[in-house]
Each structure stands twice: as structure tokens, then as C-alpha cells.
GROMACS .gro file of C-alpha atoms in nm:
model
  450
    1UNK     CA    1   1.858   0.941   2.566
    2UNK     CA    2   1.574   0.843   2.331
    3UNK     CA    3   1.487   1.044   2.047
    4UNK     CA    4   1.109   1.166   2.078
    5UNK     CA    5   0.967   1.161   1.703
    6UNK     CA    6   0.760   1.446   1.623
    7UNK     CA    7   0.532   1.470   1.356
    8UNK     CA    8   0.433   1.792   1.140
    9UNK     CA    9   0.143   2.012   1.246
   10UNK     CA   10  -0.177   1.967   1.043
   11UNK     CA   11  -0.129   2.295   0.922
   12UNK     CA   12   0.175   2.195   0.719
   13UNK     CA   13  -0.037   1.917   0.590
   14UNK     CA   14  -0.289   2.127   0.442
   15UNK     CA   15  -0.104   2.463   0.358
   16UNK     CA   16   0.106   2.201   0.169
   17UNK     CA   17  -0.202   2.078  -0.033
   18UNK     CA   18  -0.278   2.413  -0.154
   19UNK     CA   19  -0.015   2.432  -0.356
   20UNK     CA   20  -0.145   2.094  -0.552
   21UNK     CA   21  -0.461   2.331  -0.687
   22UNK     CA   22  -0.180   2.592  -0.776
   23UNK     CA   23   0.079   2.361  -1.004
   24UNK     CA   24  -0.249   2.174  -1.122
   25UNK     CA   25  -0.393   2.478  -1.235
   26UNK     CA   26  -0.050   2.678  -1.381
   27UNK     CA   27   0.098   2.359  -1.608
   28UNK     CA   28  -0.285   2.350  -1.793
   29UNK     CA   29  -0.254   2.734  -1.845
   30UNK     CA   30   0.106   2.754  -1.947
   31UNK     CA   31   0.103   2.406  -2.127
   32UNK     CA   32  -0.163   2.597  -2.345
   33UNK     CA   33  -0.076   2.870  -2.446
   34UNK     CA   34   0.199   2.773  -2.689
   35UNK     CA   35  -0.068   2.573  -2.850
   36UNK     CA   36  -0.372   2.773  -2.810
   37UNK     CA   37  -0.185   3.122  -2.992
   38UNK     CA   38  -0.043   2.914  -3.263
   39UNK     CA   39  -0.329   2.697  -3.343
   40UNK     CA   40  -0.555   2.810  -3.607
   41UNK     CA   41  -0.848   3.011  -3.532
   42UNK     CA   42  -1.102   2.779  -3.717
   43UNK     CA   43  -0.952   2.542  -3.466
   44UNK     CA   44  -1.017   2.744  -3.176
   45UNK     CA   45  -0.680   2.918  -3.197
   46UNK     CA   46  -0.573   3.254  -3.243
   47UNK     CA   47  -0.374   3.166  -3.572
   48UNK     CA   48  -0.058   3.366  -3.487
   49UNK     CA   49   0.338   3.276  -3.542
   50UNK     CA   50   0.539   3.017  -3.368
   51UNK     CA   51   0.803   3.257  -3.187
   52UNK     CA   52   0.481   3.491  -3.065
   53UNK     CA   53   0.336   3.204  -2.901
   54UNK     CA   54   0.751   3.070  -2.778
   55UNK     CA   55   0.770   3.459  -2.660
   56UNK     CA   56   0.429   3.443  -2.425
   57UNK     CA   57   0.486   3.126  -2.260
   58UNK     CA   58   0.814   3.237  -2.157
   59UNK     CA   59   0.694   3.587  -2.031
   60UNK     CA   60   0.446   3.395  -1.839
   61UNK     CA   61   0.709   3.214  -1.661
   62UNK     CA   62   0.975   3.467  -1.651
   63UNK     CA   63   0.676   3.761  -1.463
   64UNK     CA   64   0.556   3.458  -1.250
   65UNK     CA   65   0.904   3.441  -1.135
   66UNK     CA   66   0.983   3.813  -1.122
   67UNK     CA   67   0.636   3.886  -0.932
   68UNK     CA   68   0.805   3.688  -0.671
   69UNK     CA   69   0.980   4.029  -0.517
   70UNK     CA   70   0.659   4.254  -0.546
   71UNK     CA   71   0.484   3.988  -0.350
   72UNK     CA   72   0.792   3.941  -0.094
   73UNK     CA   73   0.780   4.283  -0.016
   74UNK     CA   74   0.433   4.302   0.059
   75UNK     CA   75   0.460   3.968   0.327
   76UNK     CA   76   0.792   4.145   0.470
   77UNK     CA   77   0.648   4.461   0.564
   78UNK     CA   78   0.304   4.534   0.507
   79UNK     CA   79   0.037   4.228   0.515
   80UNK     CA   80   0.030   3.892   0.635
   81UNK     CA   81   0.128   3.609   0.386
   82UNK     CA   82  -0.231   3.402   0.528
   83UNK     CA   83  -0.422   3.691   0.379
   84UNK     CA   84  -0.217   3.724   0.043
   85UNK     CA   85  -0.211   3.385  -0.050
   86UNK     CA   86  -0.550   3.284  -0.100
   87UNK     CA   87  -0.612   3.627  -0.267
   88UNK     CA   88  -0.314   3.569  -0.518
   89UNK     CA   89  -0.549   3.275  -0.614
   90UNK     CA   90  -0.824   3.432  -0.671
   91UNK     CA   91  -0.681   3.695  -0.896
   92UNK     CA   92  -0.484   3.389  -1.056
   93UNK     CA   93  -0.792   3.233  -1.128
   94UNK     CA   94  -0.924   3.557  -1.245
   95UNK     CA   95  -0.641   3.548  -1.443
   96UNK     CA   96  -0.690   3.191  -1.638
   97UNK     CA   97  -1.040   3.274  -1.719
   98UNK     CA   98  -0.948   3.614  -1.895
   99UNK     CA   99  -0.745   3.352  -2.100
  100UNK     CA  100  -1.070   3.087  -2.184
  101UNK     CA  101  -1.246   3.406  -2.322
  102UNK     CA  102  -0.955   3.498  -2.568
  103UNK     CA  103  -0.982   3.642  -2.876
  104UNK     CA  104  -0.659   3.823  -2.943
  105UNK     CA  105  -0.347   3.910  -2.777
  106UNK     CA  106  -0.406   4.148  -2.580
  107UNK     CA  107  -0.619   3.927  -2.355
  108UNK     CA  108  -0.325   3.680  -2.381
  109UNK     CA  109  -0.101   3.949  -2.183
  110UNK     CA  110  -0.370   4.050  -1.938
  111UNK     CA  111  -0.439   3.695  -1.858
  112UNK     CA  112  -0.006   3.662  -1.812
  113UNK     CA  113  -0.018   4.001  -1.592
  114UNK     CA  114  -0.311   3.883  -1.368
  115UNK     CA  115  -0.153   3.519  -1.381
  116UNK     CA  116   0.180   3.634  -1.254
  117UNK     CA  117   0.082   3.914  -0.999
  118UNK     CA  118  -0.157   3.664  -0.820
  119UNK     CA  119   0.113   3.392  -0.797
  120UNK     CA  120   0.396   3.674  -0.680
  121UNK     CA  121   0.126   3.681  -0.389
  122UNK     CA  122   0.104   3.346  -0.325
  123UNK     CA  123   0.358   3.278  -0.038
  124UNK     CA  124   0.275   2.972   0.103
  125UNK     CA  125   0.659   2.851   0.146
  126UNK     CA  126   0.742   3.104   0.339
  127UNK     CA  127   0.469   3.043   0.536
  128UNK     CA  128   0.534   2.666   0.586
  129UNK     CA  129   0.854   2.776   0.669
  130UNK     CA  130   0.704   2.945   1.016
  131UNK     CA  131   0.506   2.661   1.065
  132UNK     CA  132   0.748   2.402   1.069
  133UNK     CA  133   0.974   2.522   1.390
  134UNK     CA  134   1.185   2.223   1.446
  135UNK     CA  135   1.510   2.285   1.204
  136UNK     CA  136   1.574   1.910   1.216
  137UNK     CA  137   1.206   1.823   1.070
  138UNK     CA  138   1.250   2.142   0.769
  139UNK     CA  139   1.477   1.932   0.493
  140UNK     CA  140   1.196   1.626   0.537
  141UNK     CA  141   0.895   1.889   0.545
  142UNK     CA  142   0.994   2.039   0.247
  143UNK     CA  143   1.039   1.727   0.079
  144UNK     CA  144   0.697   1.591   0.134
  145UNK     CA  145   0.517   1.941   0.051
  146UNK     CA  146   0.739   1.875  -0.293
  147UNK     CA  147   0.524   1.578  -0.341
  148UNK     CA  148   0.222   1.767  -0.320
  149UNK     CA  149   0.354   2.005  -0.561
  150UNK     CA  150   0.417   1.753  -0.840
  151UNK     CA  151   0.109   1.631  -0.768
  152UNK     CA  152  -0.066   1.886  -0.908
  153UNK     CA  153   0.230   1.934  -1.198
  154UNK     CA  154   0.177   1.545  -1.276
  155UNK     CA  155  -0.224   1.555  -1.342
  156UNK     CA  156  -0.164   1.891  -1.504
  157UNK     CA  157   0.126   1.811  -1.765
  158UNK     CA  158  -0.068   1.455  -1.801
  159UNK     CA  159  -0.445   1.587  -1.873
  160UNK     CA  160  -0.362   1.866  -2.079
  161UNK     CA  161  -0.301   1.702  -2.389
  162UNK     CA  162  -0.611   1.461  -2.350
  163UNK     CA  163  -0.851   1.723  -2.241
  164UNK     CA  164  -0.819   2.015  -2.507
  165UNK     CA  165  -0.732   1.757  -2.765
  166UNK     CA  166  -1.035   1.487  -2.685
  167UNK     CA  167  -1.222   1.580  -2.437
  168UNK     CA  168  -1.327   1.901  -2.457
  169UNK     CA  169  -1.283   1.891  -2.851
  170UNK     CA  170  -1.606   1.942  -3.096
  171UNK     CA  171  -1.650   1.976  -3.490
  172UNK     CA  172  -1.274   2.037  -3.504
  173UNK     CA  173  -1.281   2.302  -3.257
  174UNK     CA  174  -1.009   2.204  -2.997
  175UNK     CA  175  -1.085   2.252  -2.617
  176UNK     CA  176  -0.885   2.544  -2.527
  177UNK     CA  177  -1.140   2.758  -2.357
  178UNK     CA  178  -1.247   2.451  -2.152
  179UNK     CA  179  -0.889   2.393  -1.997
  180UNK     CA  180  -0.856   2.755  -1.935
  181UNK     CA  181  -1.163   2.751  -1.716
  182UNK     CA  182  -1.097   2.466  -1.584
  183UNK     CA  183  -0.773   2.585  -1.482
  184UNK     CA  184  -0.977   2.886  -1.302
  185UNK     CA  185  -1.170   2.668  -1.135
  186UNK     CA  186  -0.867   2.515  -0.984
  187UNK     CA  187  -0.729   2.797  -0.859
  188UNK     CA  188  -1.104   2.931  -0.720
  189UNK     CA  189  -1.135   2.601  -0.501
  190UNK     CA  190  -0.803   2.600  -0.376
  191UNK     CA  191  -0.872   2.955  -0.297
  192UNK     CA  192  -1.189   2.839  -0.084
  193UNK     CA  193  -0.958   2.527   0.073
  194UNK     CA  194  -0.720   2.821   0.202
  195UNK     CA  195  -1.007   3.021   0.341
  196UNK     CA  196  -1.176   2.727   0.507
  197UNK     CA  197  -0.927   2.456   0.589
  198UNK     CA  198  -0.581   2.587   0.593
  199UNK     CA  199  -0.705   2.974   0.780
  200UNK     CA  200  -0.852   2.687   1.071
  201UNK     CA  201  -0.534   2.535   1.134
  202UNK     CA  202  -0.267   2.838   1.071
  203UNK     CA  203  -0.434   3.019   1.362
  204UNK     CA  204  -0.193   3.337   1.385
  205UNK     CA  205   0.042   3.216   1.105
  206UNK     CA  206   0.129   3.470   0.889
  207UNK     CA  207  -0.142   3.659   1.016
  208UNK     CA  208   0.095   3.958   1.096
  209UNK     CA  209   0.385   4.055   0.816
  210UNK     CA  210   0.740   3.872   0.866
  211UNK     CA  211   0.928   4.121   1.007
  212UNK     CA  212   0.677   4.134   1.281
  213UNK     CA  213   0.672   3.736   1.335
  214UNK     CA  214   1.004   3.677   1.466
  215UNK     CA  215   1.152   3.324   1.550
  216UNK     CA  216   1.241   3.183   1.880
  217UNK     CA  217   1.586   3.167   1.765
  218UNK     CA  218   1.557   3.507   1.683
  219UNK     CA  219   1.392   3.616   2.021
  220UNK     CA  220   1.662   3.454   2.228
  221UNK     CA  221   1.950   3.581   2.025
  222UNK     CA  222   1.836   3.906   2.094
  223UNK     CA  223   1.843   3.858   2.424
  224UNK     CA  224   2.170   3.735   2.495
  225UNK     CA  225   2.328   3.970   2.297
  226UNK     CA  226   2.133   4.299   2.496
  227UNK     CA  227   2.015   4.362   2.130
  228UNK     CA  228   1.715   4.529   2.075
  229UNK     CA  229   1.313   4.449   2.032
  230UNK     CA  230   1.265   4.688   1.746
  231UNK     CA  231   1.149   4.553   1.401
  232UNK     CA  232   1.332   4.809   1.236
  233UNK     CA  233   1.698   4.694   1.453
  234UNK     CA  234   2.034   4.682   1.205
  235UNK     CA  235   2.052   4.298   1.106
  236UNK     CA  236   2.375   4.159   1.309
  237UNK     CA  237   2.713   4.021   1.147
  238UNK     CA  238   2.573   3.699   1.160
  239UNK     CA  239   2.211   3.757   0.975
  240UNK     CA  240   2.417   3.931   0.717
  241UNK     CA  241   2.636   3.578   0.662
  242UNK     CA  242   2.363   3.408   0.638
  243UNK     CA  243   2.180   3.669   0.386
  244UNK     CA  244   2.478   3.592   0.207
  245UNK     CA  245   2.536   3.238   0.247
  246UNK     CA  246   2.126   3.248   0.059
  247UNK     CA  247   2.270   3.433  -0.253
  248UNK     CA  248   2.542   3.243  -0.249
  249UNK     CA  249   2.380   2.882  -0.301
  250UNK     CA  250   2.111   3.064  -0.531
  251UNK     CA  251   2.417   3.157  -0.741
  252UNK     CA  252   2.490   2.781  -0.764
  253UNK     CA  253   2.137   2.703  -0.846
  254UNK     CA  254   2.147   2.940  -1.166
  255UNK     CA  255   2.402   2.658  -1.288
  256UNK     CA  256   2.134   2.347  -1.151
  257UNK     CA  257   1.895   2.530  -1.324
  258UNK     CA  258   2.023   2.619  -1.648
  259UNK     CA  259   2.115   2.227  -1.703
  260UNK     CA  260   1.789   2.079  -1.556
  261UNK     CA  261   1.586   2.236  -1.810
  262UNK     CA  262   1.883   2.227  -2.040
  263UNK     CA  263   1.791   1.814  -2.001
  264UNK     CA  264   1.456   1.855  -2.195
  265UNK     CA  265   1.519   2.009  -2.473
  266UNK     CA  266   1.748   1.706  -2.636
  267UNK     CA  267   1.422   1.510  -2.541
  268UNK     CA  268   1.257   1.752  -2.811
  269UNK     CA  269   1.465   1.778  -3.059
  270UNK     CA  270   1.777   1.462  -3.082
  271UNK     CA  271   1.583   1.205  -2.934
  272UNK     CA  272   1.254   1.247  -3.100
  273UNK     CA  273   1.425   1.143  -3.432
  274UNK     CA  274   1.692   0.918  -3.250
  275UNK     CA  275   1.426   0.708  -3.005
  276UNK     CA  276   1.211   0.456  -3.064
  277UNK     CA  277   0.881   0.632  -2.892
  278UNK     CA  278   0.632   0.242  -2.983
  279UNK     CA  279   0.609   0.050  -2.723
  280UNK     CA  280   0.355  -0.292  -2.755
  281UNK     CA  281   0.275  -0.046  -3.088
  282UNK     CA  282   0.132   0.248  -2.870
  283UNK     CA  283   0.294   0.606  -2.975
  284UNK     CA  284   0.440   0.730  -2.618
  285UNK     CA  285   0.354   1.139  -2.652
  286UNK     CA  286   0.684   1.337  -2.619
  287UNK     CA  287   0.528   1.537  -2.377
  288UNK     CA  288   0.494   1.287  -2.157
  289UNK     CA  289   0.826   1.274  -2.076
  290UNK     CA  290   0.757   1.591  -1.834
  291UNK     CA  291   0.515   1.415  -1.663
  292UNK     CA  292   0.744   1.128  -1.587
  293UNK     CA  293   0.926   1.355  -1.376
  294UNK     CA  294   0.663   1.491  -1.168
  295UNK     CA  295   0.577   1.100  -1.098
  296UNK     CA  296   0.937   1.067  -0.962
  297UNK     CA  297   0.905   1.303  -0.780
  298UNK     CA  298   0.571   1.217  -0.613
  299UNK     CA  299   0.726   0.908  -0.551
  300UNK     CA  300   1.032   0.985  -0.387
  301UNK     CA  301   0.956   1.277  -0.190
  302UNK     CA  302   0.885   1.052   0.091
  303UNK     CA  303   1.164   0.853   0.055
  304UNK     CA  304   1.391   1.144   0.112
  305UNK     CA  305   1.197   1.317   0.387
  306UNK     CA  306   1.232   0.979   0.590
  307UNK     CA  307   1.688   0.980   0.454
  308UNK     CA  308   1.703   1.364   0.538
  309UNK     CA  309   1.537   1.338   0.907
  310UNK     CA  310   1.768   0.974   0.973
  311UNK     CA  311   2.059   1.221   0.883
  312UNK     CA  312   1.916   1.458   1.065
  313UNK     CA  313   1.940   1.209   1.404
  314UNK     CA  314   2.264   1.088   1.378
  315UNK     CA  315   2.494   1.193   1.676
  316UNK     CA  316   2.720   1.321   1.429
  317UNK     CA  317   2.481   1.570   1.280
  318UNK     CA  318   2.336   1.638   0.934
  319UNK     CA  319   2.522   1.664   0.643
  320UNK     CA  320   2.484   2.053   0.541
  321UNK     CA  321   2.336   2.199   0.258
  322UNK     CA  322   2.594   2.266   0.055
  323UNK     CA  323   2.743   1.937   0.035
  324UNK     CA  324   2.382   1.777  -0.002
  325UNK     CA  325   2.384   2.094  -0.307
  326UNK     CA  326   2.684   1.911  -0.420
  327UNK     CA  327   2.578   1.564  -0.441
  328UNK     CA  328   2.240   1.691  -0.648
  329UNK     CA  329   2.487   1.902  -0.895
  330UNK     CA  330   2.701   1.604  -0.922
  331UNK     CA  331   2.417   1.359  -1.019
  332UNK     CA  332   2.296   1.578  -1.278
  333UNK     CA  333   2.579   1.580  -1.409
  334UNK     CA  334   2.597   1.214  -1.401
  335UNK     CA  335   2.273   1.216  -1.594
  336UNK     CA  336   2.475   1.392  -1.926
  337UNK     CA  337   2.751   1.092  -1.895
  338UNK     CA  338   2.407   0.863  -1.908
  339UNK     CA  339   2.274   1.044  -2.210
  340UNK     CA  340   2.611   1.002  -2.395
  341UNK     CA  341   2.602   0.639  -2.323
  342UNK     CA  342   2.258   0.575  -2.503
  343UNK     CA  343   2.384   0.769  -2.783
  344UNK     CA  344   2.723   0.609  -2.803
  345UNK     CA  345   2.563   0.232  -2.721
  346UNK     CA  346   2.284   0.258  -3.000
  347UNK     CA  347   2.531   0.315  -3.253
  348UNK     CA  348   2.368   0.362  -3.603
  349UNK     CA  349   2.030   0.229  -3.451
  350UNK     CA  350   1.735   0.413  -3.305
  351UNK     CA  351   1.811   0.359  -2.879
  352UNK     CA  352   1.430   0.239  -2.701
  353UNK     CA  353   1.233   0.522  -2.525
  354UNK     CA  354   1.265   0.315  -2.199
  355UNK     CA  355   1.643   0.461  -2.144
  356UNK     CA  356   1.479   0.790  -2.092
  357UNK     CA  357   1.247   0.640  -1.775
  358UNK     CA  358   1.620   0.608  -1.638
  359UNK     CA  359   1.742   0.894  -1.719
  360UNK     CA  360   1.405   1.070  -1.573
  361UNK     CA  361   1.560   0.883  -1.261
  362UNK     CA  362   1.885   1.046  -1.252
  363UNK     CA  363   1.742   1.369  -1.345
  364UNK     CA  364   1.472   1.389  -1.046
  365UNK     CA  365   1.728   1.232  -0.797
  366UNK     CA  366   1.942   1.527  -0.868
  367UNK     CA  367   1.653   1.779  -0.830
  368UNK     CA  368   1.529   1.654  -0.470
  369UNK     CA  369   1.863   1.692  -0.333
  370UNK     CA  370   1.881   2.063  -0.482
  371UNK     CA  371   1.496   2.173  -0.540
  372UNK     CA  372   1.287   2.131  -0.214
  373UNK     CA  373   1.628   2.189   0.030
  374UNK     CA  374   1.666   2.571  -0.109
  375UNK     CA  375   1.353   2.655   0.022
  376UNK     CA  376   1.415   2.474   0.408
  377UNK     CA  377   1.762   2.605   0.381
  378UNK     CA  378   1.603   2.951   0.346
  379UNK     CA  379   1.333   2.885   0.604
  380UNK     CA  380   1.617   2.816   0.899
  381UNK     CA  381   1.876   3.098   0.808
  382UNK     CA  382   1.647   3.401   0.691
  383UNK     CA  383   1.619   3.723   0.911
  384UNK     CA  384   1.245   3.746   0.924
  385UNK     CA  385   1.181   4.086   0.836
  386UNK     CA  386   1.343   3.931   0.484
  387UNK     CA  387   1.217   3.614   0.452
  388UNK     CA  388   1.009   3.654   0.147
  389UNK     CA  389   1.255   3.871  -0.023
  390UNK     CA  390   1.521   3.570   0.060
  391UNK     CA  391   1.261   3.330  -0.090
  392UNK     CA  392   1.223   3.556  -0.412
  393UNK     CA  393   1.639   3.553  -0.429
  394UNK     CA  394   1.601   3.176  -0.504
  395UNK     CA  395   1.299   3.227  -0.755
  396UNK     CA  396   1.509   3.487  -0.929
  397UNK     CA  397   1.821   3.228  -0.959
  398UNK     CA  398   1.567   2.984  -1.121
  399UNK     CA  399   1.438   3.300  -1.329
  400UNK     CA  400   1.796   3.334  -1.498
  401UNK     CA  401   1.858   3.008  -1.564
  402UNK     CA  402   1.551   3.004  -1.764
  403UNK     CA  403   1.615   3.244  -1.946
  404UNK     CA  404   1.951   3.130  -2.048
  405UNK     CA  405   1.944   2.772  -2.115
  406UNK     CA  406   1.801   2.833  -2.450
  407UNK     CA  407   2.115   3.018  -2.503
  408UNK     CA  408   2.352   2.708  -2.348
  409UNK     CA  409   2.126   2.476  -2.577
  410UNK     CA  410   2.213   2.690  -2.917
  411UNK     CA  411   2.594   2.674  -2.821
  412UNK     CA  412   2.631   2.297  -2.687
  413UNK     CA  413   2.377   2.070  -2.880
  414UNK     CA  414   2.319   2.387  -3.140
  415UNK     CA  415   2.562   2.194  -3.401
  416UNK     CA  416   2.917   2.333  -3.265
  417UNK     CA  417   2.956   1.958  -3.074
  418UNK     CA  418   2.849   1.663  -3.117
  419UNK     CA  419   2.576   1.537  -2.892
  420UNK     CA  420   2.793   1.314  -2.681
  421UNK     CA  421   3.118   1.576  -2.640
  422UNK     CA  422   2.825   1.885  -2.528
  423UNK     CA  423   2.705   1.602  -2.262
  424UNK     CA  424   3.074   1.578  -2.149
  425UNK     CA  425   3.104   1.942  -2.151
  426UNK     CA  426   2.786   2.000  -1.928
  427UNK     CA  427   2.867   1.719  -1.700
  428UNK     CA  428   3.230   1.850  -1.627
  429UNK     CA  429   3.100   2.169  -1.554
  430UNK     CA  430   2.848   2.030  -1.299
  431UNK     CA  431   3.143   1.853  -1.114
  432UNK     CA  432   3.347   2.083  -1.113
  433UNK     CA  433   3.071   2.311  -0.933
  434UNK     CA  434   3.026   1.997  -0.704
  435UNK     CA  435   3.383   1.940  -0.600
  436UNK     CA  436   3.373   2.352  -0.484
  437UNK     CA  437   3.115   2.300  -0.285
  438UNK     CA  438   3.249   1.974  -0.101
  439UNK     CA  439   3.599   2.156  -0.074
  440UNK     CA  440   3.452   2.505   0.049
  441UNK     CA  441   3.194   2.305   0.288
  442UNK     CA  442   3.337   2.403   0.617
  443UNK     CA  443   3.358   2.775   0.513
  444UNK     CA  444   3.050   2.825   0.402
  445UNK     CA  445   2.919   2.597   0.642
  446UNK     CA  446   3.084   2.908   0.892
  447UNK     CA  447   2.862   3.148   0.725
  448UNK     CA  448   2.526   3.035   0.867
  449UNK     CA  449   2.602   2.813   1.199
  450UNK     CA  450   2.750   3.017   1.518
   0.00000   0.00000   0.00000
């Protein structure tokens, strides 16, 4: 029998492109304010210490992340994620422009507090994940709508550093304000696309809250199984498998997680002094290395939507998630043995910054067999009434890892190894978390399929 091809409603397409304004608009505010609250106040700064500016940009990602549940529980039970998310954007934006009109730090924490409670509202994932009701087409969806995310991270971790520092720059007084506003802006016009473009197309998507939206799958479950209607109903033995199978691959991501953004910091700090950054005798910006993994991304987010939905069609079946969770752990690791070989290969010399452009490779292939499939994984096992809190489970696994790999950094590259042995170190800890995955496969594979 022929396959028919589908393709993905509109409304993916443009719910999708919201979330462009949203990473545009959050790497120019939290690029900044590192900068902005150590720079000097003669240069538009607020002239104060190095580990109080370190301390806000991480609270601004750690309460983005932790807003996450407040917001989940609000989509769950009480109002539609379609009405939440372009209001989350709005007090976002709010949010950005507290932080243009700075003048101490107590703005600095109200614009992190507005920042992060209008983002924990923003729940346009879970919403895509309604949208898109073919669980073949999810893994590819949530692929492309990853290019569309580093879309926005790309201009935004690109532009920064030529807008507040050229730009927007005058008599010495750096552009800070100007990015801030701009990144208000952002947020304010892809409030109005949600309102005007995305509301047209969603029709009575996420008008109601989850656990009032229930899925086919969930409709004719309950049916065959005499179960009943009510919202409110005890989840069955097989919801609660897959509720755990979620926690259970979020677990693993805490260990993606910890060495993905482990992976930037010997960028930073060994291979600033250990690179040659001229090339054709232009200074490449270390920063810049961020953005060349938002441009991977872009670029092969199609490329894997079109490999997961070919896997997807075989009469075989898919692969599952966690041995496509395995293969993205393994390659990371991979990446560490790569980072040992420049170091051992340059020997006493300085290696070229072009090994890192491969590296970025390695890196980013790991991440879109891990990143986008966490949130399409959640989108096809979730009980409704918990899909947002299920969503926030994964944000909360990326939350700790953040918050540890500074820790992981200190012990591995912090002087008690030497830079090649700490890469062997991290990259036999990522296979080993690989080869449990593969080996527990059809187990946990048990947990979510009937």
C-alpha cells in the first residue's frame, strides 16, 4: 500500500515562528547582562563586581527554567496555553524594558522576575504538541520548529556584540539600553504575530486547559477499557509508565546537559590561549563560537526531520527514543575524544580555530538527536491533564545540569587532570550512559508502547 505523505498544519508553521521572536529576544537580554552590570557606569554600566553580574545571569536562566512549573500548572488546569502564551510575551517584553531603564540592581532583579514569569507562561511546545496529531510526523516537527528556534538564538548571540558595542554606541557610552529595548520590542511583535497570525490558524488549540483537551488516543482508550469521561479519572497503569518513562529520560538528559554546556567553557578558558583565533588576519570573537552552533543547527534541522520521518516509514518501525537518546549521548561523547585529539596533535603549537567549526559539528549532531526529540517524545506519551507539568520535568533536568556543570568544570579541567585525561573521563561517562540505554531499550521501550 502506498504511503500518503502528509504535511504539517499551518498552524505548526507559525506557532513554530513565534518562538524565533522569543530566543531572538532572550540571548540579547541574557547575553547583556553579564556585560551591562559589570561595565562601568561612565560606560553605560552599572560598575558592579564580576561574580554579581556571573550570579544574575545565572538566576535569569535558572527562574526562566524554574517558572516552567508555575506556568505548567496554569495550562494543566486552569487556562488555555493560546491565551498564556502571547501574554507571557508581553510581560517578557515588559520585562526587558524594565532592564533598558536600569540604574541599579534592583531593577536588574525585577527585570529577571518579569523575564522569567512571562517565559514560564509561554507554552508554545506543548501546544505544538496538540497540533501535530500524527505520532509518526512529531520527531520531524519538532526538529524543524528547532530550526526556528536557533534562528532567533543565531541573530541574537551574533548581533549582540555588534549592536551595544558599535551600533548603538556614542561618546563612549556603550549601547546597552538600546539592546534591551530592542529586545522588548521583539518580544511585543511576536506578541502581536501570536494574536493575529498564529490565534487564526490554532482555532480551538489550547483554547481550553490540557486536562480538558484530551487526545484521540486518549478518547479511544477510554473507551475500550469502560474507563471513565471525567477529567479528574485516576491516571491508568499505563499513563503512570509512561509518566515515568518522561522522568526517566529527563534523568539522562541532566548528564547531556551537564556536558553540552560543560563543552563551552574549555572554549573560554584552554582554547582561548591554546587557538589560533586570526584567520586571513581577522580576530574571530570567542563568542562567536555560540553562534556557530545555532547555525548548525538551523542547518540541519531539516536534514533530520526528513532521516526521522524515513525512519519513521520503514516497515520495520522507528528506532525509539531511547536508543536515538543513546546515539546523541554517544556522539557527545565522541566530541571530548575530538577535543583531546587537537590538543594531543598540536603538540607544543597553538592548534587553528577551524578545528572548533568541527567540533561545533559533533557537538550540534549530538544535541538534535537528544534536544528537539525530548519535547516530541513528551508530546506522544503525556497524560493530558499533565502535559505541561511533563514538559516542565524536562526543563527542570536542563535546570540542574546548569547549575552543576560549573561544578564538573572546577573538578575535570579545574587543574586535578590534564585537559586530554578530563576529555577521556567525560567521554567514558557519556558511553557508558549510551551503552544503558541501547542494552535497557526493549524495557523501557515496554514502559510507553502497549
Amino acid at each position: 500500500m502506498e504511503t500518503v505523505k502528509k504535511g504539517y498544519p499551518k498552524a505548526f508553521w507559525v506557532c513554530s515562528f513565534s518562538e524565533t521572536f522569543e530566543r531572538l529576544a532572550y540571548y540579547l537580554g541574557r547575553s547583556l547582562i553579564l556585560i551591562f552590570v559589570t561595565t562601568a557606569v561612565v560606560n553605560g554600566g552599572l560598575g558592579l563586581s564580576d561574580k554579581i553580574g556571573a550570579n544574575m545571569q545565572a538566576n535569569m536562566t535558572a527562574f526562566s527554567y524554574l517558572a516552567a512549573i508555575f506556568g505548567a500548572v496554569i495550562v494543566d488546569r486552569f487556562i488555555g496555553a493560546k491565551y498564556t502564551t502571547p501574554v507571557g510575551m508581553i510581560i517578557t517584553g515588559i520585562g526587558y524594558y524594565v532592564g533598558s531603564i536600569a540604574t541599579g540592581i534592583v531593577h536588574i532583579y525585577l527585570m529577571i522576575l518579569l523575564v522569567s514569569f512571562g517565559l514560564g507562561l509561554f507554552k508554545n511546545g506543548p501546544l505544538l504538541g496538540r497540533i501535530i496529531t500524527d505520532k509518526k510526523q512529531m520527531d520531524s516537527a519538532f526538529s524543524l520548529r528547532y530550526t526556528l528556534v536557533n534562528l532567533g538564538a543565531f541573530i541574537g548571540t551574533f548581533a549582540v556584540g555588534i549592536l551595544y558595542k558599535d551600533v548603538f554606541a556614542k561618546n563612549g557610552v556603550l549601547g546597552f539600553s538600546q539592546c534591551f529595548k530592542l529586545a522588548a520590542l521583539v518580544m511585543i511583535l511576536g506578541a502581536l504575530w501570536y494574536f493575529f497570525v498564529c490565534w487564526k490558524y490554532l482555532g480551538e488549540i489550547g483554547s481550553r486547559p490540557f486536562i480538558m483537551e484530551k487526545t484521540q488516543e486518549e478518547i479511544e482508550m477510554e473507551k475500550r477499557e469502560n474507563l471513565s469521561e471525567d477529567k479528574n479519572r485516576p491516571l491508568t497503569k499505563m499513563e503512570k509508565k509512561r509518566m515515568g518513562a518522561i522522568v526517566l529520560v529527563s534523568s539522562f538528559s541532566i548528564i547531556f546537559w551537564i556536558f553540552w554546556y560543560l563543552a563551552y567553557l574549555p572554549v573560554y578558558y584552554y582554547w582561548a590561549e591554546n587557538m589560533n583565533w586570526v584567520i586571513g588576519g581577522y580576530q574571530v570573537p570567542v563568542t562567536w563560537f555560540d553562534s556557530a552552533n545555532a547555525l548548525i543547527c538551523i542547518a540541519l534541522g531539516p536534514v533530520m526531520a526528513a532521516f526521522w520521518m524515513k525512519l519513521s516509514r520503514r516497515p520495520q518501525g522507528d528506532i525509539s527514543l531511547f536508543r536515538k537518546t543513546g546515539i546523541g549521548i554517544g556522539i557527545l561523547g565522541l566530541s571530548y575524544l575530538f577535543y583531546a585529539f587537537i590538543d594531543i596533535t598540536r603538540g607544543d603549537a597553538k592548534a587553528s580555530v577551524l578545528w572548533l567549526i568541527l567540533f561545533a559539528v559533533f557537538l550540534t549532531l549530538g544535541e538534535m538527536f537528544f534536544s528537539p526529540l525530548g519535547n516530541s517524545f513528551i508530546s506522544k506519551y503525556s497524560p493530558s491533564k499533565y502535559l505541561g507539568i511533563m514538559m516542565s520535568v524536562w526543563s527542570i533536568g536542563t535546570f540542574i545540569a546548569a547549575k552543576l556543570y560549573g561544578y564538573a568544570y572546577g573538578f575535570l579541567f579545574g587543574g586535578n587532570f590534564k585537559f586530554t585525561v578530563a576529555c577521556y573521563i567525560v567521554a567514558a561517562i557519556a558511553f557508558g550512559a549510551s551503552v544503558v540505554l541501547f542494552v535497557m531499550d526493549k524495557k523501557l521501550s515496554a514502559l510507553v508502547e502497549e
